[in-house]
Amino acid sequence: MLSTMQDVPLTVTRILHHGTTVHGDAQVVTWTGDGAPQRRSFRDIGARTAQLAHALREDLGVQEDERVATFMWNNAEHVEAYFAVPCMGAVLHTLNLRLPADQLTWIVGHAADRVVLINGSLLGLIAPLLDRMPTVEHLVVSGPGDRSLLEGVRPRVHEYEDLIAGKPTGYDWPDLDERRAAAMCYTSGTTGEPKGVVYSHRSIYLHSMQVNMAQSMGLTDADLSLVVVPQFHVNAWGLPHATFMTGVGMLMPDRFLQPAPLAEMIESERPTHAAAVPTIWQGLLAELTAKPRDVSSLTQVTIGGAACPPSLMEAFDTLGMRVCHAWGMTETSPLGTVARPPAHAIGTDEEFAYRLTQGRFPAGVEARLAGPDGAHLPWDGKSAGELEVRGPWIAGSYFGGVDGEVLKPEDKFSPDSWLRTGDVGVISADGFLTLTDRAKDVIKSGGEWISSVELENALMSHPDVAEAAVVAVPDDKWGERPLATVVLKEDATVDYAVLRDFLATRVAKWQLPERWALVPAVPKTSVGKFDKKVLRRQYAAGELDVTQL
Ligand code: ADP
């Protein structure tokens, strides 16, 4: 028997309509670096979104299902693209600004991007690559930047503001099937070739509702969220869509992502919430230690994308910024778990330990652990296996290119279509996930697994250590052993033996690294995570100054 309920498709268009009417006065504030941030209401964004859609359709001929790429910082124009493109029936393709040239040109060709919306300050990155991007016919440029960099290029160049000027501020948005593609994002390739994940209107809608739940980010129209996580990194963790559902304001840093301007914008715009990967927060912490600012407005910080070191959480707690740790990936939209401690743990000794886990699965994300032989493991907080997930905002395949078939590689999807995350960990009986490693980063020493993350966290809790990354290196006797690479804080003089003794009080003796190297900085991926591939390569090439204890 069918229900008697209305069958209203869950589309991005409905989120846009809600945000621009019910929350029309909410604002997107974009940092400009000159003391006068740009302020634009959701209502104005709605009008400009319609103008952009008209321009894309009427002037540039964008058709339904066509990918429209963005190569942009976090700013109001990027939010306009977030809504105009999916709502007109096309597919928003956010390009990662920090990808190496080869990957970027490959991705643009694979998605067959014909129109690219780009910030003026990024022209220098794209201009030299245009010859290798034959599909690109139009560049639409917004914001400051040297236009002369585009002189003589093949694609036609348009000014964003000129293109939308005079266009109607309303648009007859098409009725869309909620399962249609709305947006796409390629994985950042930490684990091999980039793979295209295509989000549907429905997955974005449901994911946004989950982001807004009190046990997830739980923001309201009293909040202003500093969205540091890039809009090209898994839809800025869903914030641009989620805020249009609730009227949360967004503070967008544009290109000012260095610790000093971030501290300045927190002090002057007084956001209540912020979201970014741990490396951004490590930088801000150092900045605030060197030059204290009034950051008292910022009471909630969402950290994800990589494990949050306990020392960082403690330091932020001391500053009055309560960290909420979350786990996710491009394939999971990204919200997969959020570490809000259960009620019974609040105010007890267990609370901090709960907050340090990757978090609890929300309704909508089903999880299981697969052991090395594929058998499913119990949720007992002890049995470690690869995490597999499924749900309405979890990818079921990858984009195979315009004429290609969808890709469903066996190492990424189980035979019954659960996503294999490549993350290894345990799940407690009450549904909290603790990750110990990525499958490929686990150190397999003499038949036992050593968690690189556990060693890193222990090292980073030493007062002289700024950053630490631990990778597996080949070892004649044990197969693999850990190599500890350490970045010391300025003026620190601690030596390896001291660090080793410090570790010995925190991890089992057989896990202690014998090989140590000081590095000026841990190499980072395009989205700011530790790039262990590079460290392993540097070690193999003899480029690290390794001391054996
Ligand atoms: P890529 O897989 O290309 O690096 P993603 O942003 O999709 O790009 O990365 C997802 C991965 O990041 C996860 O599979 C996991 O390994 C890691 N990750 C994300 N959040 C956390 C977290 N809170 N703790 C530990 N690892 C995390």
Tab-separated table of N, CA, C and O in Angstrom, residues 420-503:
chain	number	residue	atom	x	y	z
A	420	ARG	N	33.731	0.710	0.805
A	420	ARG	CA	34.910	0.357	1.603
A	420	ARG	C	35.710	1.632	1.818
A	420	ARG	O	36.239	2.192	0.857
A	421	THR	N	35.796	2.088	3.049
A	421	THR	CA	36.359	3.419	3.284
A	421	THR	C	37.875	3.450	3.225
A	421	THR	O	38.462	4.517	3.100
A	422	GLY	N	38.535	2.288	3.386
A	422	GLY	CA	39.999	2.306	3.465
A	422	GLY	C	40.490	2.766	4.816
A	422	GLY	O	41.692	2.897	5.034
A	423	ASP	N	39.564	3.005	5.748
A	423	ASP	CA	39.944	3.415	7.105
A	423	ASP	C	39.811	2.221	8.036
A	423	ASP	O	38.843	1.466	7.956
A	424	VAL	N	40.796	2.081	8.922
A	424	VAL	CA	40.809	0.940	9.839
A	424	VAL	C	40.554	1.443	11.256
A	424	VAL	O	41.133	2.446	11.672
A	425	GLY	N	39.691	0.725	11.965
A	425	GLY	CA	39.425	1.164	13.334
A	425	GLY	C	38.533	0.200	14.077
A	425	GLY	O	38.310	-0.937	13.623
A	426	VAL	N	38.044	0.660	15.212
A	426	VAL	CA	37.135	-0.143	16.035
A	426	VAL	C	35.861	0.667	16.254
A	426	VAL	O	35.860	1.891	16.144
A	427	ILE	N	34.777	-0.054	16.580
A	427	ILE	CA	33.509	0.616	16.907
A	427	ILE	C	33.068	0.108	18.274
A	427	ILE	O	33.114	-1.101	18.542
A	428	SER	N	32.662	1.019	19.140
A	428	SER	CA	32.223	0.611	20.475
A	428	SER	C	30.769	0.147	20.410
A	428	SER	O	30.065	0.431	19.430
A	429	ALA	N	30.328	-0.522	21.470
A	429	ALA	CA	28.965	-1.058	21.475
A	429	ALA	C	27.940	0.064	21.318
A	429	ALA	O	26.843	-0.163	20.798
A	430	ASP	N	28.291	1.280	21.750
A	430	ASP	CA	27.334	2.385	21.602
A	430	ASP	C	27.569	3.198	20.325
A	430	ASP	O	27.143	4.344	20.211
A	431	GLY	N	28.258	2.610	19.341
A	431	GLY	CA	28.303	3.201	18.000
A	431	GLY	C	29.292	4.333	17.815
A	431	GLY	O	29.118	5.171	16.933
A	432	PHE	N	30.350	4.381	18.627
A	432	PHE	CA	31.414	5.384	18.418
A	432	PHE	C	32.579	4.741	17.673
A	432	PHE	O	33.043	3.652	18.050
A	433	LEU	N	33.038	5.421	16.644
A	433	LEU	CA	34.127	4.928	15.808
A	433	LEU	C	35.454	5.505	16.299
A	433	LEU	O	35.556	6.708	16.545
A	434	THR	N	36.459	4.648	16.442
A	434	THR	CA	37.820	5.140	16.685
A	434	THR	C	38.691	4.608	15.570
A	434	THR	O	38.814	3.394	15.395
A	435	LEU	N	39.269	5.514	14.789
A	435	LEU	CA	40.124	5.074	13.691
A	435	LEU	C	41.545	4.938	14.203
A	435	LEU	O	42.028	5.791	14.950
A	436	THR	N	42.194	3.885	13.779
A	436	THR	CA	43.593	3.726	14.160
A	436	THR	C	44.505	4.037	12.981
A	436	THR	O	45.660	4.376	13.168
A	437	ASP	N	43.987	3.943	11.777
A	437	ASP	CA	44.821	4.188	10.613
A	437	ASP	C	44.016	4.169	9.332
A	437	ASP	O	42.855	3.781	9.320
A	438	ARG	N	44.701	4.551	8.259
A	438	ARG	CA	44.207	4.195	6.941
A	438	ARG	C	44.781	2.817	6.635
A	438	ARG	O	45.914	2.527	7.048
A	439	ALA	N	44.045	2.020	5.896
A	439	ALA	CA	44.511	0.659	5.622
A	439	ALA	C	45.933	0.683	5.079
A	439	ALA	O	46.778	-0.105	5.470
A	440	LYS	N	46.210	1.663	4.211
A	440	LYS	CA	47.538	1.673	3.578
A	440	LYS	C	48.613	2.311	4.463
A	440	LYS	O	49.784	2.260	4.125
A	441	ASP	N	48.214	2.922	5.569
A	441	ASP	CA	49.198	3.550	6.452
A	441	ASP	C	49.524	2.699	7.672
A	441	ASP	O	50.438	3.012	8.437
A	442	VAL	N	48.763	1.638	7.883
A	442	VAL	CA	49.018	0.767	9.026
A	442	VAL	C	50.437	0.215	8.917
A	442	VAL	O	50.909	-0.083	7.823
A	443	ILE	N	51.131	0.123	10.049
A	443	ILE	CA	52.497	-0.412	10.040
A	443	ILE	C	52.416	-1.883	10.457
A	443	ILE	O	51.961	-2.188	11.558
A	444	LYS	N	52.816	-2.764	9.553
A	444	LYS	CA	52.693	-4.192	9.840
A	444	LYS	C	54.047	-4.715	10.301
A	444	LYS	O	54.925	-4.991	9.507
A	445	SER	N	54.199	-4.826	11.599
A	445	SER	CA	55.489	-5.174	12.182
A	445	SER	C	55.419	-6.559	12.812
A	445	SER	O	54.710	-6.754	13.807
A	446	GLY	N	56.126	-7.510	12.180
A	446	GLY	CA	56.179	-8.860	12.731
A	446	GLY	C	54.811	-9.449	13.012
A	446	GLY	O	54.591	-10.035	14.063
A	447	GLY	N	53.865	-9.235	12.083
A	447	GLY	CA	52.543	-9.839	12.246
A	447	GLY	C	51.606	-9.042	13.142
A	447	GLY	O	50.450	-9.396	13.322
A	448	GLU	N	52.074	-7.949	13.712
A	448	GLU	CA	51.196	-7.094	14.526
A	448	GLU	C	51.003	-5.765	13.807
A	448	GLU	O	51.881	-5.320	13.076
A	449	TRP	N	49.874	-5.127	14.065
A	449	TRP	CA	49.642	-3.809	13.481
A	449	TRP	C	50.017	-2.730	14.484
A	449	TRP	O	49.600	-2.767	15.642
A	450	ILE	N	50.771	-1.741	13.988
A	450	ILE	CA	51.060	-0.572	14.821
A	450	ILE	C	50.294	0.607	14.222
A	450	ILE	O	50.330	0.815	13.009
A	451	SER	N	49.615	1.351	15.075
A	451	SER	CA	48.839	2.496	14.588
A	451	SER	C	49.746	3.717	14.463
A	451	SER	O	50.291	4.202	15.455
A	452	SER	N	49.883	4.217	13.239
A	452	SER	CA	50.703	5.425	13.061
A	452	SER	C	50.052	6.614	13.763
A	452	SER	O	50.724	7.479	14.313
A	453	VAL	N	48.722	6.626	13.767
A	453	VAL	CA	48.004	7.761	14.365
A	453	VAL	C	48.251	7.830	15.870
A	453	VAL	O	48.439	8.905	16.444
A	454	GLU	N	48.286	6.654	16.505
A	454	GLU	CA	48.502	6.641	17.956
A	454	GLU	C	49.894	7.204	18.287
A	454	GLU	O	50.047	8.007	19.210
A	455	LEU	N	50.896	6.794	17.508
A	455	LEU	CA	52.251	7.310	17.747
A	455	LEU	C	52.310	8.812	17.487
A	455	LEU	O	52.926	9.570	18.241
A	456	GLU	N	51.654	9.249	16.425
A	456	GLU	CA	51.665	10.692	16.102
A	456	GLU	C	51.019	11.506	17.223
A	456	GLU	O	51.549	12.534	17.651
A	457	ASN	N	49.874	11.035	17.692
A	457	ASN	CA	49.184	11.782	18.749
A	457	ASN	C	50.026	11.844	20.008
A	457	ASN	O	50.094	12.874	20.682
A	458	ALA	N	50.678	10.716	20.330
A	458	ALA	CA	51.512	10.699	21.530
A	458	ALA	C	52.674	11.687	21.357
A	458	ALA	O	52.968	12.480	22.256
A	459	LEU	N	53.289	11.682	20.180
A	459	LEU	CA	54.415	12.603	19.954
A	459	LEU	C	53.963	14.061	19.998
A	459	LEU	O	54.638	14.921	20.567
A	460	MET	N	52.802	14.319	19.402
A	460	MET	CA	52.350	15.717	19.332
A	460	MET	C	51.884	16.239	20.686
A	460	MET	O	51.635	17.437	20.830
A	461	SER	N	51.763	15.346	21.664
A	461	SER	CA	51.420	15.848	23.001
A	461	SER	C	52.675	16.284	23.760
A	461	SER	O	52.592	16.803	24.863
A	462	HIS	N	53.873	16.083	23.171
A	462	HIS	CA	55.099	16.587	23.805
A	462	HIS	C	55.185	18.101	23.589
A	462	HIS	O	54.981	18.579	22.462
A	463	PRO	N	55.486	18.840	24.632
A	463	PRO	CA	55.448	20.310	24.503
A	463	PRO	C	56.410	20.888	23.460
A	463	PRO	O	56.196	22.006	22.977
A	464	ASP	N	57.465	20.167	23.085
A	464	ASP	CA	58.421	20.706	22.113
A	464	ASP	C	58.085	20.340	20.667
A	464	ASP	O	58.781	20.748	19.741
A	465	VAL	N	57.051	19.513	20.490
A	465	VAL	CA	56.769	19.008	19.142
A	465	VAL	C	55.637	19.803	18.499
A	465	VAL	O	54.551	19.928	19.067
A	466	ALA	N	55.899	20.340	17.304
A	466	ALA	CA	54.855	21.080	16.584
A	466	ALA	C	54.001	20.111	15.760
A	466	ALA	O	52.785	20.187	15.749
A	467	GLU	N	54.664	19.203	15.049
A	467	GLU	CA	53.944	18.229	14.225
A	467	GLU	C	54.751	16.931	14.202
A	467	GLU	O	55.975	16.967	14.289
A	468	ALA	N	54.056	15.827	14.025
A	468	ALA	CA	54.765	14.557	13.879
A	468	ALA	C	53.984	13.661	12.936
A	468	ALA	O	52.756	13.598	13.020
A	469	ALA	N	54.683	13.002	12.033
A	469	ALA	CA	54.036	12.036	11.151
A	469	ALA	C	54.851	10.750	11.188
A	469	ALA	O	56.084	10.790	11.126
A	470	VAL	N	54.151	9.642	11.308
A	470	VAL	CA	54.826	8.348	11.408
A	470	VAL	C	54.433	7.502	10.203
A	470	VAL	O	53.254	7.398	9.883
A	471	VAL	N	55.439	6.926	9.529
A	471	VAL	CA	55.132	6.084	8.365
A	471	VAL	C	55.857	4.748	8.495
A	471	VAL	O	56.856	4.631	9.205
A	472	ALA	N	55.316	3.774	7.777
A	472	ALA	CA	55.958	2.461	7.751
A	472	ALA	C	57.141	2.496	6.801
A	472	ALA	O	57.038	3.055	5.703
A	473	VAL	N	58.266	1.915	7.225
A	473	VAL	CA	59.390	1.751	6.295
A	473	VAL	C	59.827	0.291	6.336
A	473	VAL	O	59.648	-0.389	7.361
A	474	PRO	N	60.373	-0.216	5.231
A	474	PRO	CA	60.746	-1.631	5.176
A	474	PRO	C	61.811	-1.958	6.224
A	474	PRO	O	62.696	-1.137	6.500
A	475	ASP	N	61.714	-3.158	6.781
A	475	ASP	CA	62.672	-3.573	7.805
A	475	ASP	C	62.968	-5.058	7.584
A	475	ASP	O	62.035	-5.867	7.445
A	476	ASP	N	64.262	-5.404	7.540
A	476	ASP	CA	64.648	-6.780	7.214
A	476	ASP	C	64.058	-7.775	8.204
A	476	ASP	O	63.571	-8.834	7.834
A	477	LYS	N	64.088	-7.427	9.466
A	477	LYS	CA	63.677	-8.391	10.474
A	477	LYS	C	62.160	-8.435	10.651
A	477	LYS	O	61.566	-9.512	10.745
A	478	TRP	N	61.523	-7.272	10.702
A	478	TRP	CA	60.114	-7.191	11.093
A	478	TRP	C	59.167	-6.974	9.918
A	478	TRP	O	57.956	-6.918	10.105
A	479	GLY	N	59.695	-6.849	8.719
A	479	GLY	CA	58.823	-6.541	7.574
A	479	GLY	C	58.671	-5.041	7.437
A	479	GLY	O	59.129	-4.435	6.479
A	480	GLU	N	58.031	-4.415	8.445
A	480	GLU	CA	57.921	-2.952	8.469
A	480	GLU	C	58.152	-2.467	9.894
A	480	GLU	O	57.849	-3.178	10.856
A	481	ARG	N	58.692	-1.283	9.996
A	481	ARG	CA	58.828	-0.620	11.310
A	481	ARG	C	58.450	0.846	11.153
A	481	ARG	O	58.515	1.397	10.055
A	482	PRO	N	58.057	1.502	12.255
A	482	PRO	CA	57.706	2.922	12.150
A	482	PRO	C	58.921	3.837	12.018
A	482	PRO	O	59.945	3.600	12.677
A	483	LEU	N	58.801	4.834	11.165
A	483	LEU	CA	59.773	5.936	11.100
A	483	LEU	C	59.037	7.172	11.622
A	483	LEU	O	57.961	7.508	11.130
A	484	ALA	N	59.623	7.819	12.643
A	484	ALA	CA	58.990	9.028	13.191
A	484	ALA	C	59.636	10.259	12.583
A	484	ALA	O	60.846	10.451	12.706
A	485	THR	N	58.836	11.080	11.911
A	485	THR	CA	59.359	12.362	11.419
A	485	THR	C	58.718	13.455	12.278
A	485	THR	O	57.516	13.434	12.540
A	486	VAL	N	59.574	14.376	12.729
A	486	VAL	CA	59.132	15.316	13.751
A	486	VAL	C	59.474	16.744	13.324
A	486	VAL	O	60.562	17.006	12.816
A	487	VAL	N	58.518	17.647	13.542
A	487	VAL	CA	58.776	19.076	13.370
A	487	VAL	C	58.803	19.679	14.773
A	487	VAL	O	57.819	19.574	15.515
A	488	LEU	N	59.946	20.269	15.152
A	488	LEU	CA	60.045	20.847	16.495
A	488	LEU	C	59.506	22.270	16.502
A	488	LEU	O	59.523	22.963	15.482
A	489	LYS	N	59.022	22.685	17.673
A	489	LYS	CA	58.613	24.087	17.810
A	489	LYS	C	59.852	24.968	17.776
A	489	LYS	O	60.957	24.503	18.083
A	490	GLU	N	59.653	26.227	17.470
A	490	GLU	CA	60.785	27.156	17.408
A	490	GLU	C	61.552	27.139	18.727
A	490	GLU	O	60.935	27.104	19.798
A	491	ASP	N	62.842	27.153	18.657
A	491	ASP	CA	63.724	27.193	19.835
A	491	ASP	C	63.754	25.891	20.639
A	491	ASP	O	64.428	25.820	21.661
A	492	ALA	N	63.021	24.870	20.233
A	492	ALA	CA	63.052	23.610	20.987
A	492	ALA	C	64.343	22.866	20.657
A	492	ALA	O	64.821	22.911	19.523
A	493	THR	N	64.884	22.181	21.642
A	493	THR	CA	66.168	21.512	21.415
A	493	THR	C	66.104	20.043	21.790
A	493	THR	O	67.122	19.377	21.846
A	494	VAL	N	64.931	19.555	22.076
A	494	VAL	CA	64.758	18.180	22.557
A	494	VAL	C	65.423	17.178	21.593
A	494	VAL	O	65.457	17.405	20.389
A	495	ASP	N	65.996	16.080	22.139
A	495	ASP	CA	66.596	15.112	21.214
A	495	ASP	C	65.754	13.833	21.124
A	495	ASP	O	64.789	13.637	21.859
A	496	TYR	N	66.157	12.988	20.194
A	496	TYR	CA	65.337	11.809	19.896
A	496	TYR	C	65.173	10.896	21.105
A	496	TYR	O	64.103	10.324	21.331
A	497	ALA	N	66.263	10.732	21.884
A	497	ALA	CA	66.184	9.812	23.024
A	497	ALA	C	65.115	10.285	24.018
A	497	ALA	O	64.350	9.474	24.567
A	498	VAL	N	65.040	11.600	24.199
A	498	VAL	CA	64.025	12.136	25.114
A	498	VAL	C	62.624	11.857	24.560
A	498	VAL	O	61.719	11.436	25.283
A	499	LEU	N	62.475	12.066	23.275
A	499	LEU	CA	61.155	11.819	22.670
A	499	LEU	C	60.788	10.342	22.756
A	499	LEU	O	59.642	9.982	23.024
A	500	ARG	N	61.788	9.504	22.560
A	500	ARG	CA	61.530	8.067	22.635
A	500	ARG	C	61.107	7.681	24.058
A	500	ARG	O	60.156	6.927	24.250
A	501	ASP	N	61.795	8.225	25.055
A	501	ASP	CA	61.419	7.932	26.437
A	501	ASP	C	60.016	8.448	26.742
A	501	ASP	O	59.238	7.823	27.462
A	502	PHE	N	59.714	9.603	26.177
A	502	PHE	CA	58.382	10.191	26.366
A	502	PHE	C	57.312	9.259	25.775
A	502	PHE	O	56.295	8.961	26.395
A	503	LEU	N	57.608	8.752	24.568
A	503	LEU	CA	56.667	7.823	23.915
A	503	LEU	C	56.503	6.548	24.730
A	503	LEU	O	55.413	5.979	24.819
